[in-house]
Amino acid sequence: MNLPVIPVPAGGAVDCEPELQIATATVYYLRNRKKRRNFIMADITGAGYLHFYVENLPKGKTGCSGSWLFQAAWDYFVQHQKVPIRGVRGDWTSGDNLETVNRLTAGNKTTLEEASKQTWTYQQAKSKGFSRFQYIDSRGSLGQYTSVDVVFLP
């Protein structure tokens, strides 16, 4: 199978050398040759949701940006595979999204829905027209979640 060509990130990306590892009808894995903890693993769920895990650690100004990685996966599924994406899934057990939710819900400052709409994942989903929140599951309580599972719908 011929893997699709990976576009080169826009100017200004430092140490971003993307290498496509897997690209099937439902799975996409793109990693950075120059930074071990810089990648996206994405899949299309049975419900037609884009589900993904993106990382660029340690944080800083190097590597392929998360938004660029998200766009690469999005383009692969939508343009190359012609997948009709029905939602963008937020499935957080660690990382920036979960930290944001816990910081914003601590002390009952805001709801899980409103906090979820302040995450990086929501910003990516919203940029594709998926801004409606739907709760799936969570573990923990306000400010102390250990996992949050939501989907952003059109």
mmCIF file with all atom_site columns, N, CA, C and O in Angstrom, residues 11-38:
data_model
loop_
_atom_site.group_PDB
_atom_site.id
_atom_site.type_symbol
_atom_site.label_atom_id
_atom_site.label_alt_id
_atom_site.label_comp_id
_atom_site.label_asym_id
_atom_site.label_entity_id
_atom_site.label_seq_id
_atom_site.pdbx_PDB_ins_code
_atom_site.Cartn_x
_atom_site.Cartn_y
_atom_site.Cartn_z
_atom_site.occupancy
_atom_site.B_iso_or_equiv
_atom_site.pdbx_formal_charge
_atom_site.auth_seq_id
_atom_site.auth_comp_id
_atom_site.auth_asym_id
_atom_site.auth_atom_id
_atom_site.pdbx_PDB_model_num
ATOM 1   N N  . GLY A 1 11 ? 6.948   27.071 7.664  1.00 0.00 ? 11 GLY A N  1
ATOM 2   C CA . GLY A 1 11 ? 8.209   27.611 8.138  1.00 0.00 ? 11 GLY A CA 1
ATOM 3   C C  . GLY A 1 11 ? 8.184   27.936 9.616  1.00 0.00 ? 11 GLY A C  1
ATOM 4   O O  . GLY A 1 11 ? 7.159   28.257 10.179 1.00 0.00 ? 11 GLY A O  1
ATOM 5   N N  . GLY A 1 12 ? 9.320   27.795 10.242 1.00 0.00 ? 12 GLY A N  1
ATOM 6   C CA . GLY A 1 12 ? 9.419   28.105 11.658 1.00 0.00 ? 12 GLY A CA 1
ATOM 7   C C  . GLY A 1 12 ? 9.426   26.881 12.546 1.00 0.00 ? 12 GLY A C  1
ATOM 8   O O  . GLY A 1 12 ? 9.764   26.963 13.719 1.00 0.00 ? 12 GLY A O  1
ATOM 9   N N  . ALA A 1 13 ? 9.046   25.713 12.007 1.00 0.00 ? 13 ALA A N  1
ATOM 10  C CA . ALA A 1 13 ? 9.079   24.492 12.805 1.00 0.00 ? 13 ALA A CA 1
ATOM 11  C C  . ALA A 1 13 ? 10.527  24.048 12.976 1.00 0.00 ? 13 ALA A C  1
ATOM 12  O O  . ALA A 1 13 ? 11.257  23.901 12.006 1.00 0.00 ? 13 ALA A O  1
ATOM 13  N N  . VAL A 1 14 ? 10.934  23.859 14.223 1.00 0.00 ? 14 VAL A N  1
ATOM 14  C CA . VAL A 1 14 ? 12.299  23.448 14.528 1.00 0.00 ? 14 VAL A CA 1
ATOM 15  C C  . VAL A 1 14 ? 12.285  21.979 14.936 1.00 0.00 ? 14 VAL A C  1
ATOM 16  O O  . VAL A 1 14 ? 11.508  21.580 15.798 1.00 0.00 ? 14 VAL A O  1
ATOM 17  N N  . ASP A 1 15 ? 13.155  21.202 14.319 1.00 0.00 ? 15 ASP A N  1
ATOM 18  C CA . ASP A 1 15 ? 13.258  19.771 14.619 1.00 0.00 ? 15 ASP A CA 1
ATOM 19  C C  . ASP A 1 15 ? 11.952  19.027 14.416 1.00 0.00 ? 15 ASP A C  1
ATOM 20  O O  . ASP A 1 15 ? 11.558  18.198 15.228 1.00 0.00 ? 15 ASP A O  1
ATOM 21  N N  . CYS A 1 16 ? 11.302  19.302 13.304 1.00 0.00 ? 16 CYS A N  1
ATOM 22  C CA . CYS A 1 16 ? 10.084  18.576 12.942 1.00 0.00 ? 16 CYS A CA 1
ATOM 23  C C  . CYS A 1 16 ? 10.368  17.837 11.642 1.00 0.00 ? 16 CYS A C  1
ATOM 24  O O  . CYS A 1 16 ? 10.469  18.448 10.578 1.00 0.00 ? 16 CYS A O  1
ATOM 25  N N  . GLU A 1 17 ? 10.522  16.539 11.762 1.00 0.00 ? 17 GLU A N  1
ATOM 26  C CA . GLU A 1 17 ? 10.750  15.686 10.604 1.00 0.00 ? 17 GLU A CA 1
ATOM 27  C C  . GLU A 1 17 ? 9.739   14.536 10.661 1.00 0.00 ? 17 GLU A C  1
ATOM 28  O O  . GLU A 1 17 ? 10.036  13.453 11.176 1.00 0.00 ? 17 GLU A O  1
ATOM 29  N N  . PRO A 1 18 ? 8.528   14.768 10.153 1.00 0.00 ? 18 PRO A N  1
ATOM 30  C CA . PRO A 1 18 ? 7.468   13.770 10.289 1.00 0.00 ? 18 PRO A CA 1
ATOM 31  C C  . PRO A 1 18 ? 7.736   12.507 9.488  1.00 0.00 ? 18 PRO A C  1
ATOM 32  O O  . PRO A 1 18 ? 8.264   12.551 8.379  1.00 0.00 ? 18 PRO A O  1
ATOM 33  N N  . GLU A 1 19 ? 7.360   11.392 10.093 1.00 0.00 ? 19 GLU A N  1
ATOM 34  C CA . GLU A 1 19 ? 7.491   10.090 9.451  1.00 0.00 ? 19 GLU A CA 1
ATOM 35  C C  . GLU A 1 19 ? 6.204   9.313  9.704  1.00 0.00 ? 19 GLU A C  1
ATOM 36  O O  . GLU A 1 19 ? 5.839   9.053  10.860 1.00 0.00 ? 19 GLU A O  1
ATOM 37  N N  . LEU A 1 20 ? 5.526   8.944  8.638  1.00 0.00 ? 20 LEU A N  1
ATOM 38  C CA . LEU A 1 20 ? 4.283   8.203  8.753  1.00 0.00 ? 20 LEU A CA 1
ATOM 39  C C  . LEU A 1 20 ? 4.587   6.742  9.053  1.00 0.00 ? 20 LEU A C  1
ATOM 40  O O  . LEU A 1 20 ? 5.321   6.089  8.332  1.00 0.00 ? 20 LEU A O  1
ATOM 41  N N  . GLN A 1 21 ? 4.004   6.244  10.145 1.00 0.00 ? 21 GLN A N  1
ATOM 42  C CA . GLN A 1 21 ? 4.222   4.865  10.568 1.00 0.00 ? 21 GLN A CA 1
ATOM 43  C C  . GLN A 1 21 ? 3.102   3.942  10.107 1.00 0.00 ? 21 GLN A C  1
ATOM 44  O O  . GLN A 1 21 ? 3.359   2.842  9.646  1.00 0.00 ? 21 GLN A O  1
ATOM 45  N N  . ILE A 1 22 ? 1.861   4.392  10.284 1.00 0.00 ? 22 ILE A N  1
ATOM 46  C CA . ILE A 1 22 ? 0.694   3.588  9.922  1.00 0.00 ? 22 ILE A CA 1
ATOM 47  C C  . ILE A 1 22 ? -0.366  4.512  9.326  1.00 0.00 ? 22 ILE A C  1
ATOM 48  O O  . ILE A 1 22 ? -0.615  5.588  9.865  1.00 0.00 ? 22 ILE A O  1
ATOM 49  N N  . ALA A 1 23 ? -0.995  4.053  8.261  1.00 0.00 ? 23 ALA A N  1
ATOM 50  C CA . ALA A 1 23 ? -2.112  4.794  7.665  1.00 0.00 ? 23 ALA A CA 1
ATOM 51  C C  . ALA A 1 23 ? -3.047  3.769  7.035  1.00 0.00 ? 23 ALA A C  1
ATOM 52  O O  . ALA A 1 23 ? -2.752  3.218  5.972  1.00 0.00 ? 23 ALA A O  1
ATOM 53  N N  . THR A 1 24 ? -4.149  3.483  7.725  1.00 0.00 ? 24 THR A N  1
ATOM 54  C CA . THR A 1 24 ? -5.154  2.545  7.216  1.00 0.00 ? 24 THR A CA 1
ATOM 55  C C  . THR A 1 24 ? -6.481  3.298  7.119  1.00 0.00 ? 24 THR A C  1
ATOM 56  O O  . THR A 1 24 ? -6.540  4.500  7.382  1.00 0.00 ? 24 THR A O  1
ATOM 57  N N  . ALA A 1 25 ? -7.537  2.584  6.823  1.00 0.00 ? 25 ALA A N  1
ATOM 58  C CA . ALA A 1 25 ? -8.853  3.219  6.716  1.00 0.00 ? 25 ALA A CA 1
ATOM 59  C C  . ALA A 1 25 ? -9.316  3.815  8.038  1.00 0.00 ? 25 ALA A C  1
ATOM 60  O O  . ALA A 1 25 ? -10.098 4.764  8.059  1.00 0.00 ? 25 ALA A O  1
ATOM 61  N N  . THR A 1 26 ? -8.812  3.278  9.169  1.00 0.00 ? 26 THR A N  1
ATOM 62  C CA . THR A 1 26 ? -9.299  3.751  10.469 1.00 0.00 ? 26 THR A CA 1
ATOM 63  C C  . THR A 1 26 ? -8.205  4.133  11.455 1.00 0.00 ? 26 THR A C  1
ATOM 64  O O  . THR A 1 26 ? -8.509  4.601  12.549 1.00 0.00 ? 26 THR A O  1
ATOM 65  N N  . VAL A 1 27 ? -6.936  3.961  11.113 1.00 0.00 ? 27 VAL A N  1
ATOM 66  C CA . VAL A 1 27 ? -5.836  4.248  12.036 1.00 0.00 ? 27 VAL A CA 1
ATOM 67  C C  . VAL A 1 27 ? -4.773  5.084  11.329 1.00 0.00 ? 27 VAL A C  1
ATOM 68  O O  . VAL A 1 27 ? -4.441  4.841  10.162 1.00 0.00 ? 27 VAL A O  1
ATOM 69  N N  . TYR A 1 28 ? -4.229  6.048  12.066 1.00 0.00 ? 28 TYR A N  1
ATOM 70  C CA . TYR A 1 28 ? -3.186  6.928  11.534 1.00 0.00 ? 28 TYR A CA 1
ATOM 71  C C  . TYR A 1 28 ? -2.168  7.179  12.646 1.00 0.00 ? 28 TYR A C  1
ATOM 72  O O  . TYR A 1 28 ? -2.547  7.572  13.751 1.00 0.00 ? 28 TYR A O  1
ATOM 73  N N  . TYR A 1 29 ? -0.895  6.933  12.348 1.00 0.00 ? 29 TYR A N  1
ATOM 74  C CA . TYR A 1 29 ? 0.169   7.147  13.334 1.00 0.00 ? 29 TYR A CA 1
ATOM 75  C C  . TYR A 1 29 ? 1.317   7.864  12.634 1.00 0.00 ? 29 TYR A C  1
ATOM 76  O O  . TYR A 1 29 ? 1.941   7.328  11.727 1.00 0.00 ? 29 TYR A O  1
ATOM 77  N N  . LEU A 1 30 ? 1.560   9.082  13.060 1.00 0.00 ? 30 LEU A N  1
ATOM 78  C CA . LEU A 1 30 ? 2.614   9.923  12.511 1.00 0.00 ? 30 LEU A CA 1
ATOM 79  C C  . LEU A 1 30 ? 3.527   10.334 13.649 1.00 0.00 ? 30 LEU A C  1
ATOM 80  O O  . LEU A 1 30 ? 3.053   10.790 14.695 1.00 0.00 ? 30 LEU A O  1
ATOM 81  N N  . ARG A 1 31 ? 4.828   10.141 13.471 1.00 0.00 ? 31 ARG A N  1
ATOM 82  C CA . ARG A 1 31 ? 5.767   10.511 14.524 1.00 0.00 ? 31 ARG A CA 1
ATOM 83  C C  . ARG A 1 31 ? 6.866   11.400 13.954 1.00 0.00 ? 31 ARG A C  1
ATOM 84  O O  . ARG A 1 31 ? 7.081   11.450 12.747 1.00 0.00 ? 31 ARG A O  1
ATOM 85  N N  . ASN A 1 32 ? 7.566   12.057 14.858 1.00 0.00 ? 32 ASN A N  1
ATOM 86  C CA . ASN A 1 32 ? 8.674   12.931 14.498 1.00 0.00 ? 32 ASN A CA 1
ATOM 87  C C  . ASN A 1 32 ? 9.974   12.145 14.665 1.00 0.00 ? 32 ASN A C  1
ATOM 88  O O  . ASN A 1 32 ? 10.278  11.663 15.749 1.00 0.00 ? 32 ASN A O  1
ATOM 89  N N  . ARG A 1 33 ? 10.737  12.039 13.602 1.00 0.00 ? 33 ARG A N  1
ATOM 90  C CA . ARG A 1 33 ? 12.032  11.330 13.665 1.00 0.00 ? 33 ARG A CA 1
ATOM 91  C C  . ARG A 1 33 ? 13.010  11.999 14.623 1.00 0.00 ? 33 ARG A C  1
ATOM 92  O O  . ARG A 1 33 ? 13.895  11.342 15.156 1.00 0.00 ? 33 ARG A O  1
ATOM 93  N N  . LYS A 1 34 ? 12.861  13.298 14.818 1.00 0.00 ? 34 LYS A N  1
ATOM 94  C CA . LYS A 1 34 ? 13.847  14.050 15.600 1.00 0.00 ? 34 LYS A CA 1
ATOM 95  C C  . LYS A 1 34 ? 13.479  14.231 17.067 1.00 0.00 ? 34 LYS A C  1
ATOM 96  O O  . LYS A 1 34 ? 14.285  14.754 17.834 1.00 0.00 ? 34 LYS A O  1
ATOM 97  N N  . LYS A 1 35 ? 12.301  13.825 17.466 1.00 0.00 ? 35 LYS A N  1
ATOM 98  C CA . LYS A 1 35 ? 11.866  14.007 18.851 1.00 0.00 ? 35 LYS A CA 1
ATOM 99  C C  . LYS A 1 35 ? 10.973  12.836 19.230 1.00 0.00 ? 35 LYS A C  1
ATOM 100 O O  . LYS A 1 35 ? 9.834   12.740 18.765 1.00 0.00 ? 35 LYS A O  1
ATOM 101 N N  . ARG A 1 36 ? 11.491  11.958 20.065 1.00 0.00 ? 36 ARG A N  1
ATOM 102 C CA . ARG A 1 36 ? 10.828  10.689 20.382 1.00 0.00 ? 36 ARG A CA 1
ATOM 103 C C  . ARG A 1 36 ? 9.406   10.848 20.894 1.00 0.00 ? 36 ARG A C  1
ATOM 104 O O  . ARG A 1 36 ? 8.518   10.086 20.537 1.00 0.00 ? 36 ARG A O  1
ATOM 105 N N  . ARG A 1 37 ? 9.149   11.830 21.738 1.00 0.00 ? 37 ARG A N  1
ATOM 106 C CA . ARG A 1 37 ? 7.816   11.991 22.330 1.00 0.00 ? 37 ARG A CA 1
ATOM 107 C C  . ARG A 1 37 ? 7.012   13.073 21.608 1.00 0.00 ? 37 ARG A C  1
ATOM 108 O O  . ARG A 1 37 ? 6.379   13.914 22.213 1.00 0.00 ? 37 ARG A O  1
ATOM 109 N N  . ASN A 1 38 ? 7.037   13.005 20.290 1.00 0.00 ? 38 ASN A N  1
ATOM 110 C CA . ASN A 1 38 ? 6.318   13.948 19.444 1.00 0.00 ? 38 ASN A CA 1
ATOM 111 C C  . ASN A 1 38 ? 5.612   13.147 18.346 1.00 0.00 ? 38 ASN A C  1
ATOM 112 O O  . ASN A 1 38 ? 6.247   12.671 17.412 1.00 0.00 ? 38 ASN A O  1
#
